Short mmCIF file of C-alpha atoms and ligand atoms in Angstrom, two decimals:
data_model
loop_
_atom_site.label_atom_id
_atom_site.label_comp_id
_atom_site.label_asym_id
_atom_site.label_seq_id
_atom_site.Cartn_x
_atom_site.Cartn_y
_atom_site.Cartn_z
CA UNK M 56 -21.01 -17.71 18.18
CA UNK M 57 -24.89 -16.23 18.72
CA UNK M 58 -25.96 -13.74 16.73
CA UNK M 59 -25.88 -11.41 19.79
CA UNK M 60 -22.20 -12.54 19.95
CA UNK M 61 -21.31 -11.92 16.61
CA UNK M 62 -23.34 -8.14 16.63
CA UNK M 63 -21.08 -7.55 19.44
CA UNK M 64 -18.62 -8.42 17.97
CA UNK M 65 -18.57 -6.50 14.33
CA UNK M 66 -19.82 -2.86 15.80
CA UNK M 67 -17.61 -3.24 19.25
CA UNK M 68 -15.19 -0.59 18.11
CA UNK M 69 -17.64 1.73 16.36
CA UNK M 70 -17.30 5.27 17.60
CA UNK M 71 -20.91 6.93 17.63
CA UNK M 72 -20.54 10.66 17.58
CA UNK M 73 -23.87 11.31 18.15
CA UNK M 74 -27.69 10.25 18.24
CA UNK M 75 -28.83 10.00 14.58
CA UNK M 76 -25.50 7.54 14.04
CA UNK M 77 -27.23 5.26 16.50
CA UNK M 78 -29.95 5.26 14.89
CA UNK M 79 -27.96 4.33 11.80
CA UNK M 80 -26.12 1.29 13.76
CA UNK M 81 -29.40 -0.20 15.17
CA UNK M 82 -30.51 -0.30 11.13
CA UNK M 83 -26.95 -1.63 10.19
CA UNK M 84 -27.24 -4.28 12.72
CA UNK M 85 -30.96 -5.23 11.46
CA UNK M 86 -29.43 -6.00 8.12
CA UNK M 87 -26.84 -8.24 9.40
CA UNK M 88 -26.71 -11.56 10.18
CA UNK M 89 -24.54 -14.41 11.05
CA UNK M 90 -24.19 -17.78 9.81
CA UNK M 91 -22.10 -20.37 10.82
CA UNK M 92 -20.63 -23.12 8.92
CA UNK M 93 -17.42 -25.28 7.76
CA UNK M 94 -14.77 -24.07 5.52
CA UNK M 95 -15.69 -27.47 3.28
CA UNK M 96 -18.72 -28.82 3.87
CA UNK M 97 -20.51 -28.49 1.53
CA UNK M 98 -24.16 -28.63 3.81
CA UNK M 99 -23.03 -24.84 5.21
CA UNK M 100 -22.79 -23.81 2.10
CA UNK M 101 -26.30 -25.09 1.17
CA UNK M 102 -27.62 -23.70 4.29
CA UNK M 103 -25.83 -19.66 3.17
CA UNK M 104 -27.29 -20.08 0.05
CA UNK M 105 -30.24 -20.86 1.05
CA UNK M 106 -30.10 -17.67 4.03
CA UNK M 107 -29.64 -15.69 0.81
CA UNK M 108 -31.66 -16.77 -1.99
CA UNK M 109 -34.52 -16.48 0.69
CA UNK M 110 -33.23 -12.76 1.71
CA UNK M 111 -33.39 -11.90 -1.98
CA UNK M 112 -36.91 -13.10 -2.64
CA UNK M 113 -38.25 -11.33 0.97
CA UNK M 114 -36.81 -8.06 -0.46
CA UNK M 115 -37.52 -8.69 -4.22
CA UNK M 116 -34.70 -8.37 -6.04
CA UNK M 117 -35.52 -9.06 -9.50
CA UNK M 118 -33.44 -12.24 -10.83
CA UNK M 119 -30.55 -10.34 -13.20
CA UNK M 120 -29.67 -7.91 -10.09
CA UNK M 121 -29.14 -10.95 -7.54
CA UNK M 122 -25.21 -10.03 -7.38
CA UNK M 123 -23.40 -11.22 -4.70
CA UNK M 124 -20.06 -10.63 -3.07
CA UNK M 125 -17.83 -12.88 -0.92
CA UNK M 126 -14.90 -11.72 0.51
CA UNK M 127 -12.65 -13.78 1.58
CA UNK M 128 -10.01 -12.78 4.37
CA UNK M 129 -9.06 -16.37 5.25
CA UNK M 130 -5.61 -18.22 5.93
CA UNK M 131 -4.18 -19.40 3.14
CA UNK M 132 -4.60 -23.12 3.54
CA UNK M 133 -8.47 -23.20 3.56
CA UNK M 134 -8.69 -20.42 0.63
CA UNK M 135 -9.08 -23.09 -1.97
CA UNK M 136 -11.60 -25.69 -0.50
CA UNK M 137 -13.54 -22.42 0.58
CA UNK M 138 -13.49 -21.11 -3.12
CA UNK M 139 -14.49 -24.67 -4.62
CA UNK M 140 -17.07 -24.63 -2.26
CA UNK M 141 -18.57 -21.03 -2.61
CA UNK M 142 -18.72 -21.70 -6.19
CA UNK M 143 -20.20 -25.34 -6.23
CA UNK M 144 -23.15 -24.20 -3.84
CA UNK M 145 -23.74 -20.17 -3.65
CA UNK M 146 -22.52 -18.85 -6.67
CA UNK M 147 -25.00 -17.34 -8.66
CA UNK M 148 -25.94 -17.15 -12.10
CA UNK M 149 -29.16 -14.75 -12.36
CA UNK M 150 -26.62 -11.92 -11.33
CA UNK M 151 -23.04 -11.16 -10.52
CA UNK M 152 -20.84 -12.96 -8.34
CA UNK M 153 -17.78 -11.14 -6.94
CA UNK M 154 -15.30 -12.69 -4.64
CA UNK M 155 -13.00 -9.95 -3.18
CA UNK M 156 -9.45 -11.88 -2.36
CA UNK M 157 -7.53 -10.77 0.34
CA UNK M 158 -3.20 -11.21 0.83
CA UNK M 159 -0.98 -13.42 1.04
CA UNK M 160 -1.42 -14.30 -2.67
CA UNK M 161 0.64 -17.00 -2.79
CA UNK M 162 4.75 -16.52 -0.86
CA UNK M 163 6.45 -16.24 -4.82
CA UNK M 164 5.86 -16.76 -8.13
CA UNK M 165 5.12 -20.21 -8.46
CA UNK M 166 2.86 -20.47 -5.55
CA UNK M 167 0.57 -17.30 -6.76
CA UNK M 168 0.59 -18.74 -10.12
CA UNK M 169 -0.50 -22.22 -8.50
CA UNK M 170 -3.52 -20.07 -6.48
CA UNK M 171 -4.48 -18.14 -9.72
CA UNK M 172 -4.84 -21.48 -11.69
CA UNK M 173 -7.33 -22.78 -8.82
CA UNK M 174 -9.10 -19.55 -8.68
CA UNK M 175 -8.77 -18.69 -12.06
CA UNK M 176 -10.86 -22.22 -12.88
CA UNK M 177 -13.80 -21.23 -10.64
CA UNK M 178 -13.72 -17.73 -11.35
CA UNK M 179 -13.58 -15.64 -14.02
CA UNK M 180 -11.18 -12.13 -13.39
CA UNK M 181 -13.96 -9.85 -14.22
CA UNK M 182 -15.21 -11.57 -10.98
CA UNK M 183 -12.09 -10.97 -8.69
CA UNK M 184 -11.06 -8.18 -6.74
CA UNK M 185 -7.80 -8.67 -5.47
CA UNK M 186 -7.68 -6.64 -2.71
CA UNK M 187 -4.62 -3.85 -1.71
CA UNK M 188 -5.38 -1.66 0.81
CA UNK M 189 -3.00 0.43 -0.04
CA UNK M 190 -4.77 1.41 -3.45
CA UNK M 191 -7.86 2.48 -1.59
CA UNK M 192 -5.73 4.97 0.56
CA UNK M 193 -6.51 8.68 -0.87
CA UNK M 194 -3.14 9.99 -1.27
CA UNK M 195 -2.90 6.53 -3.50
CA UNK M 196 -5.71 7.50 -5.22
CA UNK M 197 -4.87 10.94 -5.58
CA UNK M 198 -1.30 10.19 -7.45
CA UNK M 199 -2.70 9.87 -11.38
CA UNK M 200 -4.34 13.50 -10.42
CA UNK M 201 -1.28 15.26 -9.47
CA UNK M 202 0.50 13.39 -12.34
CA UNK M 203 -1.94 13.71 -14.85
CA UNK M 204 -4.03 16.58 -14.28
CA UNK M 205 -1.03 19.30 -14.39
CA UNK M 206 1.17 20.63 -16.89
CA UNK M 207 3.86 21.54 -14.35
CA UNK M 208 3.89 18.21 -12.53
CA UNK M 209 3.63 16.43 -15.98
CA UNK M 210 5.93 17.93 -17.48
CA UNK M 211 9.13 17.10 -15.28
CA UNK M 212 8.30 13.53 -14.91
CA UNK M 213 11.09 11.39 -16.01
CA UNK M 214 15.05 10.43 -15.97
CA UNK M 215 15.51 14.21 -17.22
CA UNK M 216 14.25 16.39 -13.80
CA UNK M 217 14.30 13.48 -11.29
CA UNK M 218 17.11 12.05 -9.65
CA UNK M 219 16.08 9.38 -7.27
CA UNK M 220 12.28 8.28 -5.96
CA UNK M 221 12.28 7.39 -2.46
CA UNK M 222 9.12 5.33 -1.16
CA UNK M 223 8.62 4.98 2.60
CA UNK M 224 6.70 2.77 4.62
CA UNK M 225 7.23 3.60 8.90
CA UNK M 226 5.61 1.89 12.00
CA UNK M 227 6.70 2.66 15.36
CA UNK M 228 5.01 -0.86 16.62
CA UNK M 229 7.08 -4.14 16.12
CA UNK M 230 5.04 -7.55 15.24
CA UNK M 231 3.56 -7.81 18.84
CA UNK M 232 1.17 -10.67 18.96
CA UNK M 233 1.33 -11.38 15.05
CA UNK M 234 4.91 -12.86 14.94
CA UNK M 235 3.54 -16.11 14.15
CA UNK M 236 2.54 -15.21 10.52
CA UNK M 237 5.14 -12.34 10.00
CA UNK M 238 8.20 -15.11 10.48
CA UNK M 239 6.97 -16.76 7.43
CA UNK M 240 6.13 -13.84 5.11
CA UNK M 241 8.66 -11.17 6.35
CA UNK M 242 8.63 -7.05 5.57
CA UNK M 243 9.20 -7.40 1.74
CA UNK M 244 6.06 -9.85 1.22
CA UNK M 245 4.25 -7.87 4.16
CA UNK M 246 4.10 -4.36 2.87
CA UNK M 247 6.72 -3.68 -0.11
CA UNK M 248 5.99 -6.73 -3.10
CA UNK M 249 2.06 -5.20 -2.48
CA UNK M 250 1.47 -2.32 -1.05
CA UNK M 251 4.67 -0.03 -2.03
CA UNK M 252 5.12 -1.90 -5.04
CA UNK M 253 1.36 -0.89 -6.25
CA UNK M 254 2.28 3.02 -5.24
CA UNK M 255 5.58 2.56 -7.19
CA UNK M 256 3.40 1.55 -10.01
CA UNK M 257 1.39 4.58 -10.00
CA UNK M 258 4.07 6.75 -9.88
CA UNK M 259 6.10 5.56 -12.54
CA UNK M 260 3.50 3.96 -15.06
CA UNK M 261 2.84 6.03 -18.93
CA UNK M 262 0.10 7.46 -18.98
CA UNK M 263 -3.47 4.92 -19.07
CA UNK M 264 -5.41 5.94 -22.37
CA UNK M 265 -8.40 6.18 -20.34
CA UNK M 266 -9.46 6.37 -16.49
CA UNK M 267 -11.26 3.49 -17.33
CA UNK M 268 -9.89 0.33 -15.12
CA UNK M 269 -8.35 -2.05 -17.78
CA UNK M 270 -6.56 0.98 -18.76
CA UNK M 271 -4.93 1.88 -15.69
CA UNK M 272 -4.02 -1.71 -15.32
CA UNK M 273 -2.81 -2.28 -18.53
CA UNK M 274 -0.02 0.55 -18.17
CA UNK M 275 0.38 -0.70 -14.21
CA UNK M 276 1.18 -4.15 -15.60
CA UNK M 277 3.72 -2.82 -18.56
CA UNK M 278 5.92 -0.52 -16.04
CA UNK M 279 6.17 -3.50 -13.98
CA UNK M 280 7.46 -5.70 -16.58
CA UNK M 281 10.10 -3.09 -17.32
CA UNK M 282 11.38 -3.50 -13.48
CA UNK M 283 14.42 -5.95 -13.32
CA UNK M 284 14.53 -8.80 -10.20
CA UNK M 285 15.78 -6.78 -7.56
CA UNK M 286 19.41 -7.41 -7.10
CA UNK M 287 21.51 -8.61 -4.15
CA UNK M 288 23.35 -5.63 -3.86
CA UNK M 289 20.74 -3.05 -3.91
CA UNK M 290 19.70 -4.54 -0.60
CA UNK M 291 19.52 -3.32 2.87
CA UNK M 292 18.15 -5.95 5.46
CA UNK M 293 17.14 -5.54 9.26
CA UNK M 294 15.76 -6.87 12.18
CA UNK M 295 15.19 -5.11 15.26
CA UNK M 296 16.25 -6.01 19.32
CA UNK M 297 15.13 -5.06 22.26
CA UNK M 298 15.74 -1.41 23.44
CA UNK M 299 14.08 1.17 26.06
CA UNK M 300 12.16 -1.28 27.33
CA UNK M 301 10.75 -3.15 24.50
CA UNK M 302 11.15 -6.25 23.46
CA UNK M 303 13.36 -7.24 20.11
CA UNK M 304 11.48 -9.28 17.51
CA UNK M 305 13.07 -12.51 19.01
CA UNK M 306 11.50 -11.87 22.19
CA UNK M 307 7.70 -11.90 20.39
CA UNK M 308 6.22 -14.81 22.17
CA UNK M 309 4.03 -15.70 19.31
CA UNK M 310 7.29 -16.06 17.56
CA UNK M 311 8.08 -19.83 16.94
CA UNK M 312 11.38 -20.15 15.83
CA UNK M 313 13.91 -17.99 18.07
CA UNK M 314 16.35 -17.84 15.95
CA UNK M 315 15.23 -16.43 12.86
CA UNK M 316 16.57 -14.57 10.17
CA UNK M 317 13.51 -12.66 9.07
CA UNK M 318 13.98 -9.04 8.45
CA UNK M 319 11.44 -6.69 9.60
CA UNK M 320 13.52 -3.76 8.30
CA UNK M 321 14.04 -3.75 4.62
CA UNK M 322 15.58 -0.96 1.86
CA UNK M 323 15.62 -2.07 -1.57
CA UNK M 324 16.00 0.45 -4.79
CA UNK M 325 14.89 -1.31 -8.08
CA UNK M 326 14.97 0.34 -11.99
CA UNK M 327 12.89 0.59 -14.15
CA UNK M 328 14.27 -0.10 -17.76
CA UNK M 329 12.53 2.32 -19.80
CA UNK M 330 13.01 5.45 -21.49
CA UNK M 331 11.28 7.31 -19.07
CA UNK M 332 13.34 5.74 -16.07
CA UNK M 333 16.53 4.41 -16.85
CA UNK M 334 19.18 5.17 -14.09
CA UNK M 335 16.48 6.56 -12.07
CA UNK M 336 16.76 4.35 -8.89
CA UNK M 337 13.29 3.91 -7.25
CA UNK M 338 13.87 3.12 -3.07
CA UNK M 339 11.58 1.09 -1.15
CA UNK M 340 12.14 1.55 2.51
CA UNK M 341 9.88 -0.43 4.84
CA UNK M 342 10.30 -0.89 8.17
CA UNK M 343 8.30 -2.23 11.88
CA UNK M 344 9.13 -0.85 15.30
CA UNK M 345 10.77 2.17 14.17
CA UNK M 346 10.80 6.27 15.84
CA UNK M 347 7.93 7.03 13.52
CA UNK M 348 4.70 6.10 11.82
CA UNK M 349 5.12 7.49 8.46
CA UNK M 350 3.97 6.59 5.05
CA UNK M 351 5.15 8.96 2.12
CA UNK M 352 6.98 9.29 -1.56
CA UNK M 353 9.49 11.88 -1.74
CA UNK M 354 10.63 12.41 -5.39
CA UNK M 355 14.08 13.90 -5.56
CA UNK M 356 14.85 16.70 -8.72
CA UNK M 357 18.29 16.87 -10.02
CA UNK M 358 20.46 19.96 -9.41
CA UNK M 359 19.86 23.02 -11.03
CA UNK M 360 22.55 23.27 -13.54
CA UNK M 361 24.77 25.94 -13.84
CA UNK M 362 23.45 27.21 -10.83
CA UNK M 363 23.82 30.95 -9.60
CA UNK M 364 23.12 29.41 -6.01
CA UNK M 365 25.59 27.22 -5.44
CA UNK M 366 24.91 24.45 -3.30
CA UNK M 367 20.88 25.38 -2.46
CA UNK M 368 19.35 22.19 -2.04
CA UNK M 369 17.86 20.27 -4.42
CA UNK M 370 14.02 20.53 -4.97
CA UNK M 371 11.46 17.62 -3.66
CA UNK M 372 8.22 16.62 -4.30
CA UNK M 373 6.64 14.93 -1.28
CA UNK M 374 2.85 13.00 -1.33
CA UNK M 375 2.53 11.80 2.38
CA UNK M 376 0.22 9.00 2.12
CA UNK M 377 -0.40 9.09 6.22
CA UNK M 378 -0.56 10.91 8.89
CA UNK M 379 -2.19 13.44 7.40
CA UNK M 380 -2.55 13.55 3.43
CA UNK M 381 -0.38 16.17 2.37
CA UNK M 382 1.06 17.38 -1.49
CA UNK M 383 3.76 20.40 -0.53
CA UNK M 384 7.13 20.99 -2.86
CA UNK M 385 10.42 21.63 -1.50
CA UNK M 386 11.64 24.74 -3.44
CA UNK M 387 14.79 27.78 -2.81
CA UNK M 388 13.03 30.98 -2.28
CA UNK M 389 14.80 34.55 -1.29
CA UNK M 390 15.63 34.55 2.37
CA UNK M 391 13.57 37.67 3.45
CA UNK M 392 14.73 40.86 4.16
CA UNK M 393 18.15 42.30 3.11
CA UNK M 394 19.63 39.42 2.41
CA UNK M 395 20.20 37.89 -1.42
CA UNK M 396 20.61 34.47 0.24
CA UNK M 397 18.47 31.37 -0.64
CA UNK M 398 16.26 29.79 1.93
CA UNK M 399 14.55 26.36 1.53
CA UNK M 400 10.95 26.47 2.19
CA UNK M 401 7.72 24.99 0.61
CA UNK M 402 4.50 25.41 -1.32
CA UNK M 403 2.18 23.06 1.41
CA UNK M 404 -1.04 21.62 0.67
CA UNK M 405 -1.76 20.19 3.90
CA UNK M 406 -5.33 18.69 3.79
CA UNK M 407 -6.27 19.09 7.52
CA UNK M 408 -5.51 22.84 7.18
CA UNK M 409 -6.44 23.59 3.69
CA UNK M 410 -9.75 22.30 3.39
CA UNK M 411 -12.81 23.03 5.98
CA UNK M 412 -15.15 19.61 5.61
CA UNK M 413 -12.56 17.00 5.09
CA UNK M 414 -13.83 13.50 5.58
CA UNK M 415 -11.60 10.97 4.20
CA UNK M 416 -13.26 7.50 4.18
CA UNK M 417 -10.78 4.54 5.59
CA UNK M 418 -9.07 3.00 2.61
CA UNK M 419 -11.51 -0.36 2.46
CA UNK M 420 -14.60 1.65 3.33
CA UNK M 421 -13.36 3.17 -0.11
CA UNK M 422 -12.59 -0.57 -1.69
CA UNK M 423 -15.69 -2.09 -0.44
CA UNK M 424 -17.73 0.58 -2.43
CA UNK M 425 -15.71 -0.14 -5.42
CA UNK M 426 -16.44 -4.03 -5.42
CA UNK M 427 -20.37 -3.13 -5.02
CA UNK M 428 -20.03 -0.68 -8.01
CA UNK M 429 -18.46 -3.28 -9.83
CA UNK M 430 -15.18 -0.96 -10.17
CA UNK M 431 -11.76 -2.62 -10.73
CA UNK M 432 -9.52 0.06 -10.91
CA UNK M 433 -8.07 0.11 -7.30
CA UNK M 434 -7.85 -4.11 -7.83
CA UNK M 435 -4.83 -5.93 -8.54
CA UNK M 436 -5.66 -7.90 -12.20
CA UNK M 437 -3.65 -11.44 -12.33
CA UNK M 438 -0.95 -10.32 -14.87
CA UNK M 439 -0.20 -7.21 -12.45
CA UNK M 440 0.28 -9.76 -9.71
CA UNK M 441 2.89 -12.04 -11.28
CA UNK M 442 4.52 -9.39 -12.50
CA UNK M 443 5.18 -7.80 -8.97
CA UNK M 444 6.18 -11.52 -7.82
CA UNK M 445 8.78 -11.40 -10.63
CA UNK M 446 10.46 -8.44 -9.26
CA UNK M 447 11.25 -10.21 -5.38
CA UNK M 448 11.26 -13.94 -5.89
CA UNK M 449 14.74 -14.21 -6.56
CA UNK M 450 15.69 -12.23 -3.80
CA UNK M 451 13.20 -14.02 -1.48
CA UNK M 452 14.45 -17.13 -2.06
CA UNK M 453 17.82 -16.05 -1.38
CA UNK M 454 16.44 -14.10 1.96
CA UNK M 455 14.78 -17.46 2.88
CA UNK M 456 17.77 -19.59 2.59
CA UNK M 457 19.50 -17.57 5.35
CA UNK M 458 22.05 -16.05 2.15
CA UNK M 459 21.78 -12.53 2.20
CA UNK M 460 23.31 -9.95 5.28
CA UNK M 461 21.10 -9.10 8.57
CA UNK M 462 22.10 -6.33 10.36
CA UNK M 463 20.02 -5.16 13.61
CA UNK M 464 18.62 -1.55 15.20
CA UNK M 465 17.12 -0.97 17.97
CA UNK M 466 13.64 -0.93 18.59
CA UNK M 467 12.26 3.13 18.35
CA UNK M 468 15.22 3.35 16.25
CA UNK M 469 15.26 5.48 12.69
CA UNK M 470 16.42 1.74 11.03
CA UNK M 471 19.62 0.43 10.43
CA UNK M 472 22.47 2.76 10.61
CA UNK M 473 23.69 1.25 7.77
CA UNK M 474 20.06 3.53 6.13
CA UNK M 475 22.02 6.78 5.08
CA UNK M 476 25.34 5.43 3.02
CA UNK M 477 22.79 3.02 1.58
CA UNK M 478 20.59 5.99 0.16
CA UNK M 479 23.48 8.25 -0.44
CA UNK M 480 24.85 5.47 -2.59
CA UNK M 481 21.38 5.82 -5.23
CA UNK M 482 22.05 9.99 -5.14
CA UNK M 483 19.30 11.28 -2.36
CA UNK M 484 20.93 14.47 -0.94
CA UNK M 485 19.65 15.05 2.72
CA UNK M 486 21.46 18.65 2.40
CA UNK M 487 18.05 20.30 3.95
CA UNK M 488 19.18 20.38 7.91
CA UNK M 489 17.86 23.31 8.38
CA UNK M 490 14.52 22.89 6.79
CA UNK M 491 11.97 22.90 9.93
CA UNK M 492 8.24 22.65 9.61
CA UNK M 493 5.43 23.96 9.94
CA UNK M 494 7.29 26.81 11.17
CA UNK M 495 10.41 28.17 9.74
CA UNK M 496 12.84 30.81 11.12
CA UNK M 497 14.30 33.50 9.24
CA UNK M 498 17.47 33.80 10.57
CA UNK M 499 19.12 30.49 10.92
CA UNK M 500 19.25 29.03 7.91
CA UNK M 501 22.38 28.33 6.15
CA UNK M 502 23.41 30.45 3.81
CA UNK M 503 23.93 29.90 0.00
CA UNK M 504 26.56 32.23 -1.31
C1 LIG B 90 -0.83 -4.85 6.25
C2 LIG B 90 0.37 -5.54 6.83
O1 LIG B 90 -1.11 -5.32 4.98
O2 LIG B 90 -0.59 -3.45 6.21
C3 LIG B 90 0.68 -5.00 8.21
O3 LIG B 90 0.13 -6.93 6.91
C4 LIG B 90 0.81 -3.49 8.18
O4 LIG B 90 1.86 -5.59 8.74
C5 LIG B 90 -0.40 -2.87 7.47
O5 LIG B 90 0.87 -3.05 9.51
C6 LIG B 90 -0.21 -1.38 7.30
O6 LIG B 90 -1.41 -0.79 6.89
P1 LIG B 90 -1.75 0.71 7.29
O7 LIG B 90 -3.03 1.00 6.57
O8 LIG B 90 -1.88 0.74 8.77
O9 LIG B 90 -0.61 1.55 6.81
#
């Protein structure tokens, strides 16, 4: 590529909404620059380094702020020859070097472990950020607030109030054009053993001693050490055909093998062996080319015992993570007017509506900040990662052999139909079929006697 060719190509889907933010892309662009190179050869290296070490004497950087940061969104096979390289020829020592790491890490445990030894002997973790979009999403972000900053939300937190913890990752697209890497990693190592797994985390984890970042990851790590291998039979697995005129995941042409069994539907509820949690199932749903594109955690309470109400639904707590950040609580309020009946409604804390100058960064705009401040917190550390890989690799080897169930759903579909037995089975009660939002009638509700 030219330089032309490669400014073309890193600001050709910026959006400018007005003058001053072209001004702002011509400077962005007169701070870039391209260099091209091989993966291994060491010479390229010499030749970045070089590019650098020149940039940072024209602009006088004094010698113990030279830091640097690599990241390194590359296909797995080159990741270690690049990393040996980087830190054999532009690796710095008169400042910090940070390598940000991008997914796949490694397809189970034993091949992340493998990866972390290579890094880990280049590299020291204070000098990793393992990257997770998911943690720089601000609904993500926002979870220790909720949790931690209120007495009400703190206070029902466990096996006690909650009943069941459903986390739910929807997209309405199927693997178009990227079938050739989904067949080999699937929907559990695509989006649940990282990104759900890392909000699971946050929900469930004790509270950190500190908001400082080994602190958070410290109780991250210890919640997921209390999470058994997931087990054969809490496991729902789909893949989706063909239907209203799109094509079924068999059909993706960048799909090598035509007959495979990779699910790109999958529901899996896991427990967490704790006081806090025990019997508590926590559900992963994840699913591509589904009727929706949703991502959200809906905690479930328990009935109200002894309940004057009989049969009001139960209450929910629901973060939506996207579209649209959102906090709101299910709750059973009078029906107004005469009546003495109970009405499901909620307390909503939409963002778009609530607050007036809302500008929520994209979650690696977010990330990419917190590698130049030098901020780990919203990084995966190494024990956190094997200890997520401990949770699926038993079941991923068994999904990889071809042993466990496939069913199918259509394509626009809500999932398998097999979706509402298997969450029925862990407790959630969908009783709220009248609920409608934003708006809410009066009148026809049913009615709690
Ligand atoms: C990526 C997965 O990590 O996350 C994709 O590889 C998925 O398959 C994406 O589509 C979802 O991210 P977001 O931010 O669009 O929810």
């Amino acid at each position: 590529m030219s330089h032309e060719d490669y400014l073309k190509r890193v600001t050709q889907y910026i959006k400018l909404p007005n003058d001053e933010a072209k001004d702002q892309l011509e400077k962005f662009k007169s701070i870039t620059s391209y260099q091209s190179g091989l993966y291994d050869d060491d010479a390229s290296w010499q030749q970045l380094n070089q590019y650098i070490t020149q940039s940072e004497s024209e602009r006088n950087i004094p010698p113990g702020n030279r830091h640097r940061v690599f990241y390194m969104a590359l296909p797995p096979s080159v990741f270690v020859p690049v990393a040996k390289c980087l830190k054999k020829n532009a690796y710095i020592s008169e400042g910090q070097t940070r390598v940000v790491v991008e997914k796949p890490f490694g397809m189970d445990t034993e091949s992340s472990n493998q990866l972390g030894r290579e890094l880990g002997a280049l590299f020291r973790e204070e000098e990793i950020y393992r990257i997770d979009h998911y943690l720089g999403k601000e609904m993500v972000k926002n979870v220790m607030m909720v949790r931690f900053a209120n007495v009400f939300f703190n206070q029902i937190w466990d096996r006690k109030y909650i009943d069941n913890v459903q986390i739910t990752f929807k997209e309405p697209f199927g693997t178009e054009g990227r079938g050739g890497y989904f067949d080999e990693f699937g929907i559990v190592r695509d989006v649940m053993q990282n990104h759900l797994l890392q909000v699971l985390s946050l929900i469930a984890m004790e509270r950190p001693i500190s908001t400082e970042s080994e602190a958070i990851r410290n109780e991250k790590v210890k919640v997921l050490k209390c999470i058994a291998p997931i087990a054969v039979e809490d496991t729902l697995l789909g893949q989706y055909v063909g239907a209203n005129g799109k094509p079924g995941y068999l059909e993706d042409e960048t799909l090598k093998n035509k007959e495979s069994k990779t699910p790109t539907y999958a529901a899996l509820a896991c427990w967490i062996q704790n006081e806090r949690w025990e019997g508590v199932p926590f559900i992963m749903k994840a699913g591509k080319a589904l009727d929706d594109a949703k991502v959200e955690v809906r905690i479930q309470f328990r009935n109200v015992a002894g309940n004057l109400y009989k049969g009001s639904p139960r209450n929910e707590l629901v973060l939506r993570v996207q579209p649209g950040e959102a906090v709101y609580v299910k709750f059973n309020n009078k029906q107004p007017g005469l009546s003495y009946q109970t009405l499901q409604t909620d307390l909503d804390l939409s963002y778009q509506s609530r607050y007036s100058d809302l500008a929520i960064p994209d979650a690696y705009e977010s990330l990419i900040l917190d590698v130049l401040r030098n901020d780990h917190s919203n990084f995966v550390r190494d024990d956190e990662l094997e200890a997520a890989w401990k949770i699926f690799t038993p079941l991923l080897h068994r999904i990889d052999r071809g042993e466990l169930p496939l069913t199918t759903y259509p394509y626009g579909s809500r999932g398998p139909q097999e979706l509402d037995a298997f969450v029925r089975k862990y407790g959630y009660d969908r009783s709220d079929v009248h609920y409608t939002w934003p708006r809410q009638s009066v009148s026809q509700n049913k009615t709690h006697l």
